[in-house]
Backbone as JSON, one array per atom type, in Angstrom:
{
  "sequence": "MAFEWLCLRRRHASPNADVWDLRYHWPRQGSTLFNAVQMGAYRLSAMQVHRHGQTSWVQWCARDALVLKWVALQIAELLPSHARCAHVKGRGGGRQSVVQVWNALQSWGYAFVYRTDIRGYYRNIRKEQVLSLVKAHIPDQVCVKLIEQYLYYSVEDAGEFHTPVLGICRGCALSPLIGASLLYHVDCHFAALDGSFYARYMDDVLVLTHKRWHLRRAVKRLYGYFDQGGFETHPDKTQLGRTAKGFDWLGVWFTPDGVSIAPRALANRLGKL",
  "N": [[-110.42, -47.77, -20.35], [-107.84, -47.62, -19.35], [-106.8, -48.36, -21.74], [-106.86, -45.62, -23.2], [-105.71, -43.75, -21.29], [-103.05, -44.83, -21.4], [-102.24, -44.31, -24.24], [-102.61, -41.38, -23.97], [-100.34, -41.2, -21.79], [-98.16, -41.95, -23.19], [-97.73, -40.2, -25.56], [-95.68, -39.16, -26.41], [-93.57, -40.4, -27.11], [-90.77, -42.51, -28.66], [-90.47, -42.53, -32.24], [-89.94, -45.85, -32.45], [-90.72, -46.51, -30.48], [-92.66, -49.12, -28.59], [-95.31, -48.53, -27.83], [-96.5, -47.69, -30.22], [-97.23, -49.98, -31.85], [-98.76, -51.34, -30.17], [-101.02, -49.69, -30.73], [-101.7, -49.35, -33.17], [-102.43, -52.27, -34.03], [-104.38, -52.74, -31.96], [-107.39, -52.73, -32.36], [-107.7, -55.1, -33.37], [-106.31, -57.03, -31.86], [-106.81, -56.15, -29.45], [-108.8, -57.57, -27.7], [-108.36, -60.37, -27.61], [-105.96, -59.96, -25.69], [-107.45, -58.8, -23.56], [-108.88, -60.71, -22.57], [-106.98, -63.04, -22.02], [-105.77, -61.74, -19.93], [-108.05, -61.67, -17.97], [-108.36, -64.46, -17.88], [-106.13, -65.48, -16.37], [-103.66, -65.54, -17.59], [-101.84, -63.92, -18.43], [-98.46, -62.74, -18.45], [-96.16, -60.51, -16.82], [-93.42, -59.06, -18.37], [-90.07, -58.44, -18.48], [-88.86, -55.35, -16.84], [-87.41, -52.4, -18.94], [-84.48, -50.94, -19.45], [-83.85, -47.79, -20.31], [-82.16, -45.4, -22.13], [-81.17, -41.94, -22.94], [-79.21, -39.84, -24.1], [-77.18, -38.83, -21.55], [-78.77, -39.47, -19.89], [-81.1, -41.98, -18.11], [-83.59, -44.47, -17.83], [-85.98, -46.76, -16.31], [-88.52, -48.77, -17.89], [-91.68, -50.08, -18.0], [-93.26, -52.41, -20.66], [-95.44, -51.37, -23.13], [-97.79, -53.06, -23.02], [-97.42, -54.26, -20.9], [-97.77, -52.31, -19.16], [-100.38, -51.15, -19.59], [-101.89, -53.21, -18.81], [-101.51, -53.27, -15.89], [-102.14, -50.58, -15.47], [-104.84, -50.95, -15.79], [-105.2, -53.02, -13.51], [-104.91, -51.29, -11.56], [-106.91, -49.39, -11.95], [-109.09, -51.29, -11.22], [-108.48, -52.09, -8.43], [-108.65, -49.84, -7.07], [-110.47, -48.45, -5.4], [-110.57, -50.35, -3.23], [-108.14, -50.8, -1.7], [-107.29, -49.81, 1.1], [-107.01, -46.12, 2.09], [-105.92, -42.84, 3.4], [-107.85, -40.06, 3.94], [-106.29, -37.82, 4.63], [-104.06, -38.46, 3.31], [-102.79, -36.88, 0.61], [-101.52, -37.54, -2.14], [-103.38, -39.29, -3.48], [-105.66, -40.16, -6.01], [-108.57, -38.34, -6.59], [-107.95, -36.64, -4.34], [-107.45, -33.96, -4.24], [-104.58, -33.4, -4.27], [-101.62, -31.9, -4.34], [-101.95, -29.29, -4.25], [-104.54, -28.78, -2.89], [-103.61, -29.84, -0.33], [-101.63, -27.93, 0.53], [-103.41, -25.83, 0.8], [-105.24, -26.82, 2.68], [-103.28, -27.47, 4.81], [-102.42, -24.09, 5.46], [-104.98, -23.14, 6.21], [-105.42, -24.49, 8.62], [-103.07, -23.57, 9.81], [-103.95, -21.0, 9.98], [-106.15, -21.17, 11.2], [-105.89, -22.3, 13.75], [-103.69, -21.5, 14.62], [-101.16, -23.48, 15.08], [-98.15, -23.87, 16.92], [-95.75, -25.28, 16.76], [-93.9, -27.32, 14.34], [-93.1, -30.52, 12.41], [-91.45, -31.69, 9.81], [-90.41, -34.25, 7.46], [-89.16, -36.41, 5.18], [-89.44, -39.6, 3.85], [-86.37, -41.66, 3.65], [-85.5, -43.05, 0.25], [-88.1, -43.65, -0.45], [-89.68, -45.79, -1.74], [-87.89, -47.65, -2.83], [-87.36, -48.9, -0.54], [-89.52, -50.51, 0.17], [-90.82, -53.45, 1.52], [-91.83, -56.37, 0.07], [-92.92, -58.73, 1.05], [-94.63, -57.38, 2.84], [-96.49, -55.73, 1.43], [-97.64, -57.72, -0.29], [-98.77, -59.04, 1.36], [-100.77, -57.2, 2.38], [-102.11, -56.54, 0.08], [-103.42, -59.33, -0.29], [-105.04, -59.54, 1.48], [-107.13, -57.68, 1.17], [-107.66, -57.4, -1.38], [-110.28, -59.43, -3.1], [-110.03, -60.36, -5.68], [-108.56, -63.15, -7.66], [-106.97, -62.78, -10.11], [-106.29, -60.11, -10.05], [-104.48, -59.97, -7.73], [-102.8, -62.13, -8.48], [-101.48, -60.48, -10.9], [-100.51, -58.75, -9.5], [-98.65, -59.6, -7.57], [-96.5, -60.37, -9.61], [-95.63, -57.79, -10.24], [-94.37, -57.19, -7.91], [-92.52, -58.69, -7.36], [-90.55, -58.04, -9.54], [-88.08, -57.89, -12.91], [-85.32, -56.51, -13.98], [-84.06, -55.78, -17.18], [-80.86, -55.52, -18.99], [-79.09, -54.92, -21.41], [-79.37, -57.7, -22.19], [-78.66, -58.36, -19.36], [-79.85, -59.5, -16.38], [-81.97, -58.55, -13.28], [-83.38, -58.83, -10.15], [-84.85, -56.95, -7.76], [-84.17, -57.38, -4.02], [-85.49, -55.57, -2.03], [-88.48, -53.44, -2.64], [-90.54, -51.44, -4.83], [-91.23, -50.91, -7.99], [-91.21, -47.48, -9.77], [-93.29, -44.87, -11.36], [-95.1, -46.35, -12.4], [-98.92, -46.74, -12.56], [-99.6, -48.29, -10.21], [-98.32, -48.28, -8.12], [-98.42, -45.59, -6.83], [-100.93, -45.82, -5.54], [-100.31, -48.3, -3.47], [-98.3, -46.95, -2.17], [-99.66, -45.26, -0.72], [-101.58, -47.07, 0.65], [-100.05, -48.6, 2.31], [-98.78, -47.21, 4.53], [-101.24, -46.36, 5.86], [-102.22, -47.22, 8.15], [-100.48, -45.6, 9.81], [-101.34, -43.29, 8.95], [-103.91, -42.75, 10.15], [-103.41, -43.01, 12.82], [-102.17, -40.41, 13.11], [-103.49, -38.8, 12.53], [-106.09, -38.58, 14.05], [-105.23, -37.87, 16.35], [-105.24, -35.28, 18.91], [-105.07, -32.02, 19.17], [-103.39, -31.24, 17.2], [-102.41, -31.2, 13.84], [-102.17, -33.27, 10.55], [-100.39, -33.97, 7.78], [-99.73, -35.83, 4.54], [-98.04, -36.64, 2.01], [-97.36, -39.02, -0.4], [-94.34, -39.83, 0.35], [-93.5, -37.8, 1.73], [-93.83, -36.26, 4.9], [-96.07, -34.5, 7.55], [-96.47, -32.61, 10.44], [-98.08, -31.07, 12.47], [-98.2, -28.89, 15.83], [-99.69, -27.7, 19.21], [-98.01, -27.49, 21.25], [-95.13, -28.03, 22.62], [-93.94, -30.57, 23.8], [-95.86, -32.18, 22.63], [-95.32, -32.26, 20.07], [-92.56, -33.89, 20.33], [-93.74, -35.87, 21.19], [-94.95, -37.18, 19.22], [-93.22, -37.14, 16.85], [-91.64, -39.1, 18.11], [-93.4, -41.08, 18.11], [-93.59, -41.45, 15.32], [-91.25, -42.17, 14.24], [-91.43, -45.0, 15.27], [-93.06, -45.95, 14.2], [-91.99, -46.01, 11.28], [-89.83, -47.68, 11.91], [-90.73, -50.03, 12.34], [-91.8, -50.5, 9.95], [-89.01, -50.61, 8.35], [-88.26, -48.36, 7.34], [-86.31, -45.15, 6.95], [-85.71, -41.73, 7.69], [-84.96, -38.75, 5.98], [-82.26, -36.88, 6.24], [-81.41, -34.47, 5.25], [-84.0, -33.46, 4.67], [-85.68, -32.66, 6.3], [-86.95, -30.97, 8.86], [-87.66, -29.43, 11.86], [-89.3, -27.45, 14.49], [-90.28, -23.87, 15.2], [-93.25, -22.77, 13.72], [-93.11, -19.88, 13.34], [-90.58, -19.56, 12.14], [-91.15, -20.03, 9.88], [-91.44, -22.98, 7.04], [-91.21, -25.7, 5.09], [-93.32, -27.22, 2.43], [-94.45, -29.08, 0.54], [-93.04, -27.83, -1.67], [-93.88, -25.09, -1.04], [-93.42, -22.47, 1.08], [-94.12, -21.77, 4.14], [-95.14, -19.26, 6.11], [-96.12, -17.07, 9.1], [-96.89, -14.64, 7.9], [-97.89, -15.27, 5.36], [-97.71, -17.4, 2.01], [-95.22, -18.57, -0.01], [-92.98, -19.47, -2.62], [-90.71, -22.13, -2.04], [-87.36, -21.76, -0.75], [-85.62, -24.05, -1.47], [-87.03, -25.28, -3.39], [-87.07, -23.26, -5.45], [-84.2, -23.5, -5.7], [-83.77, -26.16, -6.6], [-84.92, -25.78, -9.22], [-83.29, -23.96, -10.5], [-81.18, -25.44, -10.31], [-81.82, -27.34, -12.4], [-82.38, -25.91, -14.39]],
  "CA": [[-109.96, -46.14, -19.56], [-106.91, -47.93, -19.34], [-106.33, -47.84, -23.13], [-106.93, -44.16, -23.16], [-104.77, -43.28, -20.4], [-101.65, -45.43, -22.04], [-102.25, -43.49, -25.51], [-101.98, -40.04, -23.64], [-99.68, -41.11, -21.34], [-97.15, -41.79, -24.07], [-97.96, -39.82, -26.69], [-94.69, -38.21, -27.2], [-92.77, -41.73, -27.15], [-90.14, -42.13, -29.91], [-91.52, -43.44, -33.76], [-89.62, -46.82, -32.65], [-91.73, -47.41, -29.31], [-93.79, -50.37, -28.71], [-97.19, -48.4, -28.06], [-97.1, -47.64, -31.4], [-98.04, -51.02, -32.35], [-100.27, -51.59, -29.59], [-102.3, -48.64, -30.69], [-102.0, -49.7, -34.63], [-103.02, -53.64, -33.64], [-105.64, -52.75, -30.89], [-108.45, -53.15, -32.82], [-107.65, -56.97, -33.95], [-105.42, -57.66, -30.61], [-107.2, -55.75, -27.66], [-110.01, -58.06, -26.98], [-107.15, -61.11, -27.02], [-105.03, -59.36, -24.53], [-108.27, -58.95, -22.44], [-109.06, -62.48, -22.57], [-105.41, -63.38, -21.37], [-105.53, -61.14, -18.43], [-109.17, -62.07, -17.27], [-107.97, -65.57, -17.65], [-105.15, -65.43, -15.52], [-102.78, -66.37, -18.63], [-101.1, -62.83, -18.93], [-97.1, -62.64, -17.66], [-95.68, -59.49, -17.13], [-92.38, -59.19, -19.0], [-88.69, -57.37, -17.72], [-88.53, -54.08, -17.22], [-86.19, -52.28, -19.91], [-83.61, -49.69, -19.25], [-83.86, -46.95, -21.62], [-81.22, -44.43, -22.52], [-81.12, -41.03, -23.91], [-77.97, -38.98, -23.85], [-76.68, -38.81, -20.03], [-79.75, -40.06, -18.68], [-81.44, -43.44, -18.26], [-84.74, -44.72, -16.97], [-86.79, -48.24, -16.5], [-89.61, -48.75, -17.88], [-92.54, -51.1, -18.69], [-93.53, -52.28, -22.36], [-96.67, -50.62, -23.28], [-98.98, -54.05, -22.77], [-97.26, -54.25, -19.35], [-98.21, -50.63, -18.48], [-101.95, -51.11, -19.82], [-101.99, -54.22, -17.73], [-101.23, -52.68, -14.37], [-103.15, -49.61, -15.29], [-106.14, -51.68, -15.58], [-105.29, -53.47, -12.18], [-105.23, -50.14, -10.49], [-108.82, -49.18, -11.99], [-109.99, -52.33, -10.26], [-108.37, -52.16, -7.05], [-109.12, -48.25, -6.64], [-111.61, -48.63, -4.25], [-110.35, -51.9, -2.16], [-107.2, -50.81, -0.6], [-107.42, -48.73, 2.03], [-106.16, -44.8, 2.16], [-106.9, -42.31, 4.35], [-108.18, -38.73, 3.3], [-105.08, -37.04, 4.88], [-103.07, -38.7, 2.24], [-103.38, -36.27, -0.64], [-101.65, -37.82, -3.62], [-104.37, -40.26, -4.0], [-106.39, -39.45, -6.98], [-109.47, -37.27, -6.34], [-107.94, -36.22, -2.97], [-106.88, -32.44, -4.52], [-103.41, -33.47, -4.99], [-100.58, -31.1, -3.26], [-102.48, -28.1, -3.96], [-105.12, -29.18, -1.91], [-102.75, -30.2, 0.69], [-101.46, -26.79, 0.76], [-104.48, -25.3, 1.0], [-105.47, -27.51, 4.32], [-102.08, -26.69, 5.82], [-102.42, -22.63, 5.54], [-106.1, -23.31, 6.71], [-105.05, -25.13, 9.92], [-102.49, -22.5, 10.68], [-104.84, -19.92, 10.26], [-107.4, -21.61, 12.22], [-106.12, -23.24, 14.89], [-102.11, -21.3, 15.0], [-100.14, -24.18, 15.42], [-96.71, -22.88, 17.27], [-94.62, -25.9, 16.15], [-93.89, -28.1, 13.16], [-92.23, -31.4, 11.98], [-91.51, -31.87, 8.37], [-89.56, -35.07, 7.02], [-89.27, -37.37, 4.01], [-88.62, -40.44, 3.88], [-85.34, -41.47, 2.33], [-85.94, -43.87, -0.8], [-89.7, -45.04, 0.23], [-90.14, -46.84, -2.78], [-86.74, -48.68, -3.11], [-87.11, -49.8, 0.57], [-90.57, -51.06, 0.65], [-90.88, -55.17, 1.84], [-92.44, -56.74, -1.13], [-94.08, -59.45, 1.41], [-95.78, -56.72, 3.68], [-97.34, -55.27, 0.42], [-98.46, -58.76, -0.92], [-100.1, -59.65, 2.54], [-101.72, -56.35, 2.36], [-102.96, -56.84, -1.14], [-104.32, -60.59, 0.18], [-106.28, -59.08, 2.58], [-108.04, -56.69, 0.86], [-108.26, -57.92, -2.62], [-110.5, -60.8, -3.34], [-109.57, -60.97, -7.29], [-107.4, -63.53, -7.67], [-106.37, -62.58, -11.14], [-105.59, -58.88, -9.75], [-103.53, -60.53, -6.72], [-101.51, -62.95, -8.96], [-100.66, -59.7, -11.38], [-99.58, -57.8, -8.13], [-97.34, -60.24, -7.21], [-95.68, -60.22, -11.02], [-95.57, -56.58, -10.3], [-93.83, -56.99, -6.96], [-91.4, -59.45, -7.97], [-90.04, -57.85, -11.25], [-86.9, -58.09, -12.81], [-84.96, -55.45, -14.72], [-83.13, -56.55, -18.13], [-80.44, -54.26, -19.16], [-78.45, -55.18, -22.2], [-79.04, -59.1, -21.72], [-78.34, -58.81, -17.9], [-81.37, -59.75, -15.87], [-81.61, -57.86, -12.04], [-84.32, -58.54, -9.68], [-84.46, -56.21, -6.21], [-84.99, -58.36, -3.17], [-86.55, -54.92, -1.73], [-88.77, -52.08, -3.05], [-91.44, -51.56, -5.88], [-91.15, -49.94, -9.44], [-91.65, -46.17, -9.53], [-93.88, -44.76, -12.93], [-96.3, -47.62, -12.62], [-100.05, -46.85, -12.06], [-100.04, -49.34, -9.05], [-96.98, -47.67, -7.18], [-99.15, -44.6, -5.78], [-102.22, -46.7, -4.59], [-99.81, -49.09, -2.56], [-97.69, -46.2, -1.3], [-100.91, -44.79, 0.09], [-102.2, -48.01, 1.89], [-98.77, -49.17, 2.98], [-98.67, -46.45, 5.59], [-102.78, -46.11, 6.19], [-102.19, -47.36, 9.64], [-99.67, -44.25, 10.06], [-102.05, -41.67, 8.67], [-104.92, -43.14, 10.49], [-102.99, -42.88, 14.19], [-101.77, -39.2, 13.82], [-104.93, -38.14, 11.97], [-106.89, -39.13, 15.43], [-104.66, -37.12, 17.51], [-106.11, -34.11, 19.41], [-104.25, -30.82, 19.21], [-102.67, -31.34, 16.25], [-102.78, -31.44, 12.25], [-101.14, -34.16, 10.2], [-100.99, -34.52, 6.23], [-98.87, -36.73, 4.04], [-98.02, -36.31, 0.24], [-96.49, -40.0, -0.5], [-93.47, -39.96, 1.65], [-93.6, -36.45, 2.63], [-94.69, -36.05, 6.16], [-96.06, -33.07, 8.28], [-96.9, -32.76, 11.41], [-98.16, -29.65, 13.08], [-98.86, -28.61, 17.23], [-99.35, -26.59, 19.7], [-97.1, -27.36, 22.46], [-93.32, -28.79, 22.01], [-93.92, -31.94, 23.97], [-96.87, -32.8, 21.93], [-94.69, -32.44, 18.99], [-91.73, -34.56, 20.55], [-94.23, -37.55, 21.38], [-95.56, -37.19, 17.72], [-91.81, -37.67, 16.34], [-91.05, -40.58, 18.73], [-94.04, -42.27, 17.26], [-93.29, -41.82, 14.25], [-90.21, -43.09, 14.42], [-91.45, -46.25, 15.74], [-93.57, -46.49, 13.01], [-90.64, -46.28, 10.17], [-88.69, -48.63, 12.06], [-91.45, -51.38, 12.19], [-91.61, -50.81, 8.33], [-87.66, -50.84, 7.65], [-87.89, -46.82, 6.86], [-85.65, -44.14, 7.85], [-86.01, -40.06, 7.66], [-84.08, -38.49, 5.21], [-81.64, -36.05, 7.38], [-81.68, -33.06, 4.34], [-85.06, -32.82, 4.06], [-86.28, -32.97, 7.85], [-87.06, -29.93, 9.31], [-88.25, -29.29, 13.15], [-88.87, -26.19, 15.24], [-91.69, -23.01, 15.29], [-93.6, -22.22, 12.55], [-92.8, -18.51, 12.87], [-89.77, -19.39, 11.55], [-91.2, -21.05, 8.44], [-91.29, -24.26, 6.64], [-91.39, -25.76, 3.42], [-94.39, -28.28, 2.83], [-94.66, -29.55, -1.27], [-92.29, -26.46, -2.52], [-94.75, -24.0, -0.72], [-92.92, -21.71, 2.29], [-95.33, -21.09, 5.14], [-94.64, -17.97, 7.55], [-96.89, -16.2, 9.61], [-97.22, -13.31, 6.93], [-98.32, -16.13, 3.92], [-97.03, -18.48, 1.7], [-94.23, -18.35, -0.98], [-92.08, -20.63, -3.02], [-89.84, -22.44, -1.1], [-86.32, -21.61, -1.66], [-85.35, -24.98, -2.03], [-87.83, -25.52, -4.6], [-86.31, -22.17, -6.23], [-82.36, -23.68, -5.71], [-84.18, -27.55, -7.43], [-85.42, -25.27, -10.51], [-81.91, -23.38, -10.81], [-80.16, -26.42, -10.68], [-82.48, -28.09, -13.75], [-82.46, -24.78, -15.81]],
  "C": [[-108.31, -46.57, -19.88], [-106.1, -47.84, -20.72], [-105.95, -46.5, -23.29], [-105.9, -43.61, -22.71], [-103.25, -43.78, -20.82], [-101.55, -44.67, -23.46], [-102.16, -42.34, -24.99], [-100.83, -40.23, -22.75], [-98.09, -40.98, -22.22], [-97.09, -41.71, -25.22], [-96.63, -39.1, -27.23], [-93.37, -39.21, -27.2], [-92.34, -41.29, -28.51], [-90.92, -43.08, -30.98], [-90.96, -44.8, -33.0], [-90.26, -47.7, -31.26], [-92.59, -48.46, -29.55], [-95.21, -49.99, -28.63], [-97.58, -48.13, -29.07], [-97.63, -48.73, -32.09], [-98.69, -51.66, -31.91], [-100.86, -50.8, -30.27], [-102.45, -49.1, -32.12], [-102.77, -51.2, -34.8], [-103.9, -53.74, -32.18], [-106.93, -53.11, -31.33], [-108.66, -54.7, -32.74], [-107.2, -57.35, -31.91], [-106.17, -57.21, -29.07], [-107.92, -56.8, -27.03], [-109.11, -59.57, -26.25], [-106.89, -60.89, -25.84], [-105.88, -59.35, -23.4], [-108.6, -60.2, -21.78], [-108.07, -63.05, -21.57], [-105.4, -62.99, -20.32], [-106.72, -61.6, -17.69], [-109.14, -63.47, -16.51], [-107.05, -66.0, -16.8], [-103.58, -65.98, -15.95], [-101.68, -65.25, -18.8], [-99.68, -62.82, -17.79], [-96.77, -61.25, -18.03], [-93.99, -59.81, -17.38], [-91.25, -58.28, -18.02], [-89.27, -56.34, -17.78], [-87.31, -53.79, -18.14], [-85.44, -51.09, -19.4], [-83.4, -48.97, -20.74], [-82.74, -45.68, -21.7], [-81.4, -43.61, -23.32], [-80.28, -39.87, -23.31], [-77.34, -39.27, -22.91], [-77.79, -39.39, -19.54], [-80.5, -41.31, -18.97], [-82.81, -43.29, -17.25], [-85.47, -46.4, -17.06], [-87.84, -47.76, -16.76], [-90.69, -49.83, -18.29], [-93.01, -51.21, -20.26], [-94.94, -51.84, -22.12], [-97.71, -51.86, -23.07], [-98.61, -54.11, -21.13], [-98.26, -53.1, -18.66], [-99.86, -50.53, -18.52], [-102.31, -51.89, -19.17], [-102.5, -53.47, -16.84], [-101.76, -51.67, -14.46], [-104.61, -50.24, -15.16], [-106.8, -52.54, -14.39], [-105.49, -52.46, -11.46], [-106.69, -49.46, -10.55], [-109.73, -50.45, -11.21], [-110.0, -52.19, -9.05], [-108.27, -50.74, -6.09], [-109.53, -48.01, -5.51], [-111.09, -49.65, -3.14], [-109.2, -51.51, -1.4], [-107.52, -49.4, 0.2], [-106.94, -47.33, 2.01], [-106.94, -43.96, 3.08], [-106.92, -40.66, 3.51], [-106.93, -37.87, 3.66], [-103.76, -37.42, 3.89], [-103.36, -37.79, 0.77], [-102.7, -36.92, -1.92], [-102.39, -38.77, -4.02], [-105.27, -39.52, -5.11], [-107.73, -39.2, -6.44], [-109.43, -36.69, -4.71], [-107.6, -34.3, -3.29], [-105.43, -32.51, -5.08], [-102.52, -32.68, -3.81], [-101.26, -30.07, -3.33], [-103.7, -28.04, -3.12], [-104.57, -28.92, -0.46], [-102.31, -28.83, 1.33], [-102.23, -26.01, 1.15], [-105.15, -25.48, 2.65], [-104.39, -27.18, 4.72], [-102.49, -25.23, 6.01], [-103.52, -22.56, 6.17], [-106.19, -23.33, 8.02], [-104.18, -24.0, 10.63], [-103.18, -21.11, 10.94], [-105.91, -19.66, 11.35], [-107.3, -21.85, 13.44], [-104.37, -22.46, 15.24], [-101.24, -21.93, 15.54], [-98.76, -23.82, 15.96], [-95.48, -23.9, 16.7], [-94.62, -26.89, 15.15], [-92.7, -29.29, 13.06], [-92.5, -31.95, 10.76], [-90.75, -33.07, 8.15], [-90.17, -35.88, 5.88], [-88.69, -38.24, 4.51], [-87.66, -41.33, 2.81], [-85.7, -43.12, 1.57], [-87.36, -44.49, -0.34], [-89.77, -46.33, -0.96], [-89.17, -48.17, -3.03], [-86.72, -49.39, -1.55], [-88.57, -50.56, 1.0], [-90.45, -52.78, 0.81], [-92.11, -55.46, 1.07], [-93.47, -57.81, -0.12], [-94.98, -58.86, 2.51], [-96.74, -56.57, 2.7], [-98.14, -56.65, -0.34], [-99.31, -59.28, 0.5], [-100.56, -58.61, 2.32], [-102.92, -56.45, 1.17], [-104.19, -58.12, -0.8], [-105.31, -60.15, 0.77], [-107.41, -58.13, 2.22], [-108.44, -56.77, -0.64], [-109.05, -59.49, -3.16], [-110.23, -61.46, -4.89], [-108.92, -61.52, -7.22], [-106.4, -63.43, -8.91], [-105.48, -61.03, -10.86], [-104.63, -59.32, -8.73], [-102.23, -61.15, -7.3], [-100.58, -61.33, -9.72], [-100.0, -58.63, -10.6], [-98.39, -58.61, -7.85], [-96.19, -60.56, -8.16], [-95.25, -58.95, -10.42], [-94.34, -56.55, -9.27], [-92.44, -57.42, -7.13], [-90.78, -58.99, -9.4], [-88.87, -57.77, -11.14], [-86.64, -56.91, -13.89], [-84.13, -55.91, -16.09], [-82.67, -55.17, -18.77], [-79.2, -55.18, -20.14], [-77.99, -56.78, -22.26], [-79.24, -59.33, -20.34], [-79.74, -58.65, -17.29], [-81.1, -59.02, -13.99], [-83.23, -57.59, -10.8], [-83.99, -58.44, -8.34], [-84.96, -57.03, -5.35], [-85.63, -57.01, -2.37], [-87.11, -53.86, -2.81], [-89.62, -52.38, -4.27], [-91.09, -50.53, -6.85], [-91.79, -48.62, -9.19], [-92.3, -46.0, -11.49], [-94.53, -45.68, -13.32], [-97.8, -46.86, -11.72], [-100.24, -47.41, -10.77], [-99.24, -48.56, -8.0], [-97.84, -46.37, -6.26], [-100.46, -44.98, -4.91], [-101.22, -47.35, -3.62], [-98.87, -47.98, -2.1], [-98.37, -45.4, -0.45], [-101.33, -45.37, 1.22], [-101.62, -48.51, 2.76], [-98.91, -48.49, 4.37], [-100.32, -45.91, 6.08], [-102.71, -46.08, 7.75], [-101.36, -45.87, 10.36], [-100.14, -42.83, 9.99], [-102.91, -41.57, 9.66], [-104.5, -42.75, 12.32], [-102.93, -41.3, 14.36], [-103.18, -38.29, 13.11], [-106.18, -37.88, 13.07], [-105.93, -38.16, 16.26], [-105.43, -35.71, 17.71], [-105.28, -32.95, 19.51], [-103.1, -30.73, 18.24], [-103.13, -31.52, 14.57], [-101.48, -32.47, 11.48], [-101.49, -34.71, 8.09], [-99.58, -35.31, 5.62], [-99.28, -36.59, 2.47], [-97.04, -37.69, 0.04], [-95.49, -40.24, 0.51], [-92.92, -38.81, 2.38], [-94.51, -36.39, 3.79], [-94.78, -34.94, 6.71], [-97.06, -33.18, 9.22], [-96.95, -31.26, 12.8], [-98.98, -29.54, 14.67], [-98.63, -27.63, 17.75], [-98.01, -26.54, 20.56], [-95.59, -28.38, 21.97], [-93.44, -29.97, 22.25], [-94.83, -32.62, 23.05], [-96.21, -33.51, 20.4], [-93.24, -33.72, 19.24], [-92.4, -35.96, 20.81], [-94.86, -38.03, 20.03], [-94.31, -37.85, 17.42], [-91.2, -38.94, 16.8], [-91.85, -41.61, 18.39], [-94.19, -42.54, 16.02], [-92.27, -42.43, 13.7], [-90.36, -44.42, 14.53], [-92.07, -46.77, 14.69], [-92.73, -47.17, 11.74], [-89.64, -47.33, 10.83], [-89.23, -49.93, 11.75], [-91.41, -52.0, 10.77], [-90.25, -50.35, 7.66], [-87.68, -49.32, 6.95], [-87.38, -45.82, 7.54], [-85.82, -42.73, 7.32], [-84.87, -39.5, 6.96], [-83.37, -36.79, 5.79], [-81.72, -34.82, 6.56], [-82.75, -32.74, 4.05], [-86.08, -33.25, 5.43], [-86.17, -31.49, 8.82], [-88.24, -29.77, 11.0], [-87.87, -28.02, 13.88], [-90.38, -25.46, 15.06], [-91.64, -22.95, 13.99], [-93.01, -21.04, 12.35], [-91.33, -18.36, 12.15], [-89.71, -19.81, 9.97], [-91.05, -22.26, 8.17], [-91.57, -23.99, 5.7], [-92.27, -27.41, 3.72], [-94.65, -27.93, 0.83], [-93.96, -28.49, -2.07], [-93.01, -25.12, -2.17], [-93.75, -23.38, 0.76], [-93.95, -20.87, 3.03], [-94.72, -19.84, 6.08], [-95.91, -17.55, 7.95], [-97.62, -15.15, 8.99], [-98.01, -13.99, 5.74], [-97.51, -17.0, 3.65], [-95.91, -17.73, 0.21], [-93.86, -19.49, -1.6], [-90.55, -20.96, -1.95], [-88.07, -22.2, -1.23], [-85.3, -23.18, -2.02], [-85.88, -25.8, -3.45], [-87.26, -24.78, -5.76], [-84.41, -22.57, -6.7], [-82.67, -25.17, -6.83], [-84.14, -26.64, -9.2], [-84.28, -24.72, -10.95], [-81.27, -24.04, -11.65], [-80.53, -26.94, -12.17], [-82.14, -27.11, -14.61], [-80.77, -24.55, -15.9]]
}
């Protein structure tokens, strides 16, 4: 399953990419690689910086991406994640979250909204906090050791190596699972509040309430959780007020009259074009 995922994910890779070498030698080397992983002998290499024109990105090599996807498949049911965290596979994604928000507005008539985004969620995650979470829920030591290597990763750029003190890498199969599990306690607290609706998609958080003081209390508690985890809200992506004035959630603009594409999403699209 992990190998099929890798082939699909990197099917448009350049002709010189290492994924083609892995695919060519897979019938002979696949079992050897799998045995090395199961014995705990596999070591992740440094992530590589790739450039194309004016853009640049960081990427695991094909073998490392394959191994990390295998780890993600092993631990997907072990790490805790709440049903209100929509980005986890099997939860319907952003489309399902949008439907849930609209149904909540239509059914319960929430009057106040707080929507925010965690500034630099991935790059501000504390590695020791994630490792403690992983050790508490995953009994397989092979997976734990590989996740530890994944957490304390290095980046190579033209022979220079950099190991970030904070944060986890993006663009990895493990990252969405860790991003969901790390704020599981926050999801549980707000999903259980009476007279409110809560939703989260990775680092985007939405709270709907009937009364203003309910919303103020929820926002104060949310800030307390963020302070404990070392996070802060993004000032340009935070919205507080009445739902009647409209609000943005996952690129959709909600109003009492219906839904449409959010102005921010349109502006971003025009900027890319």
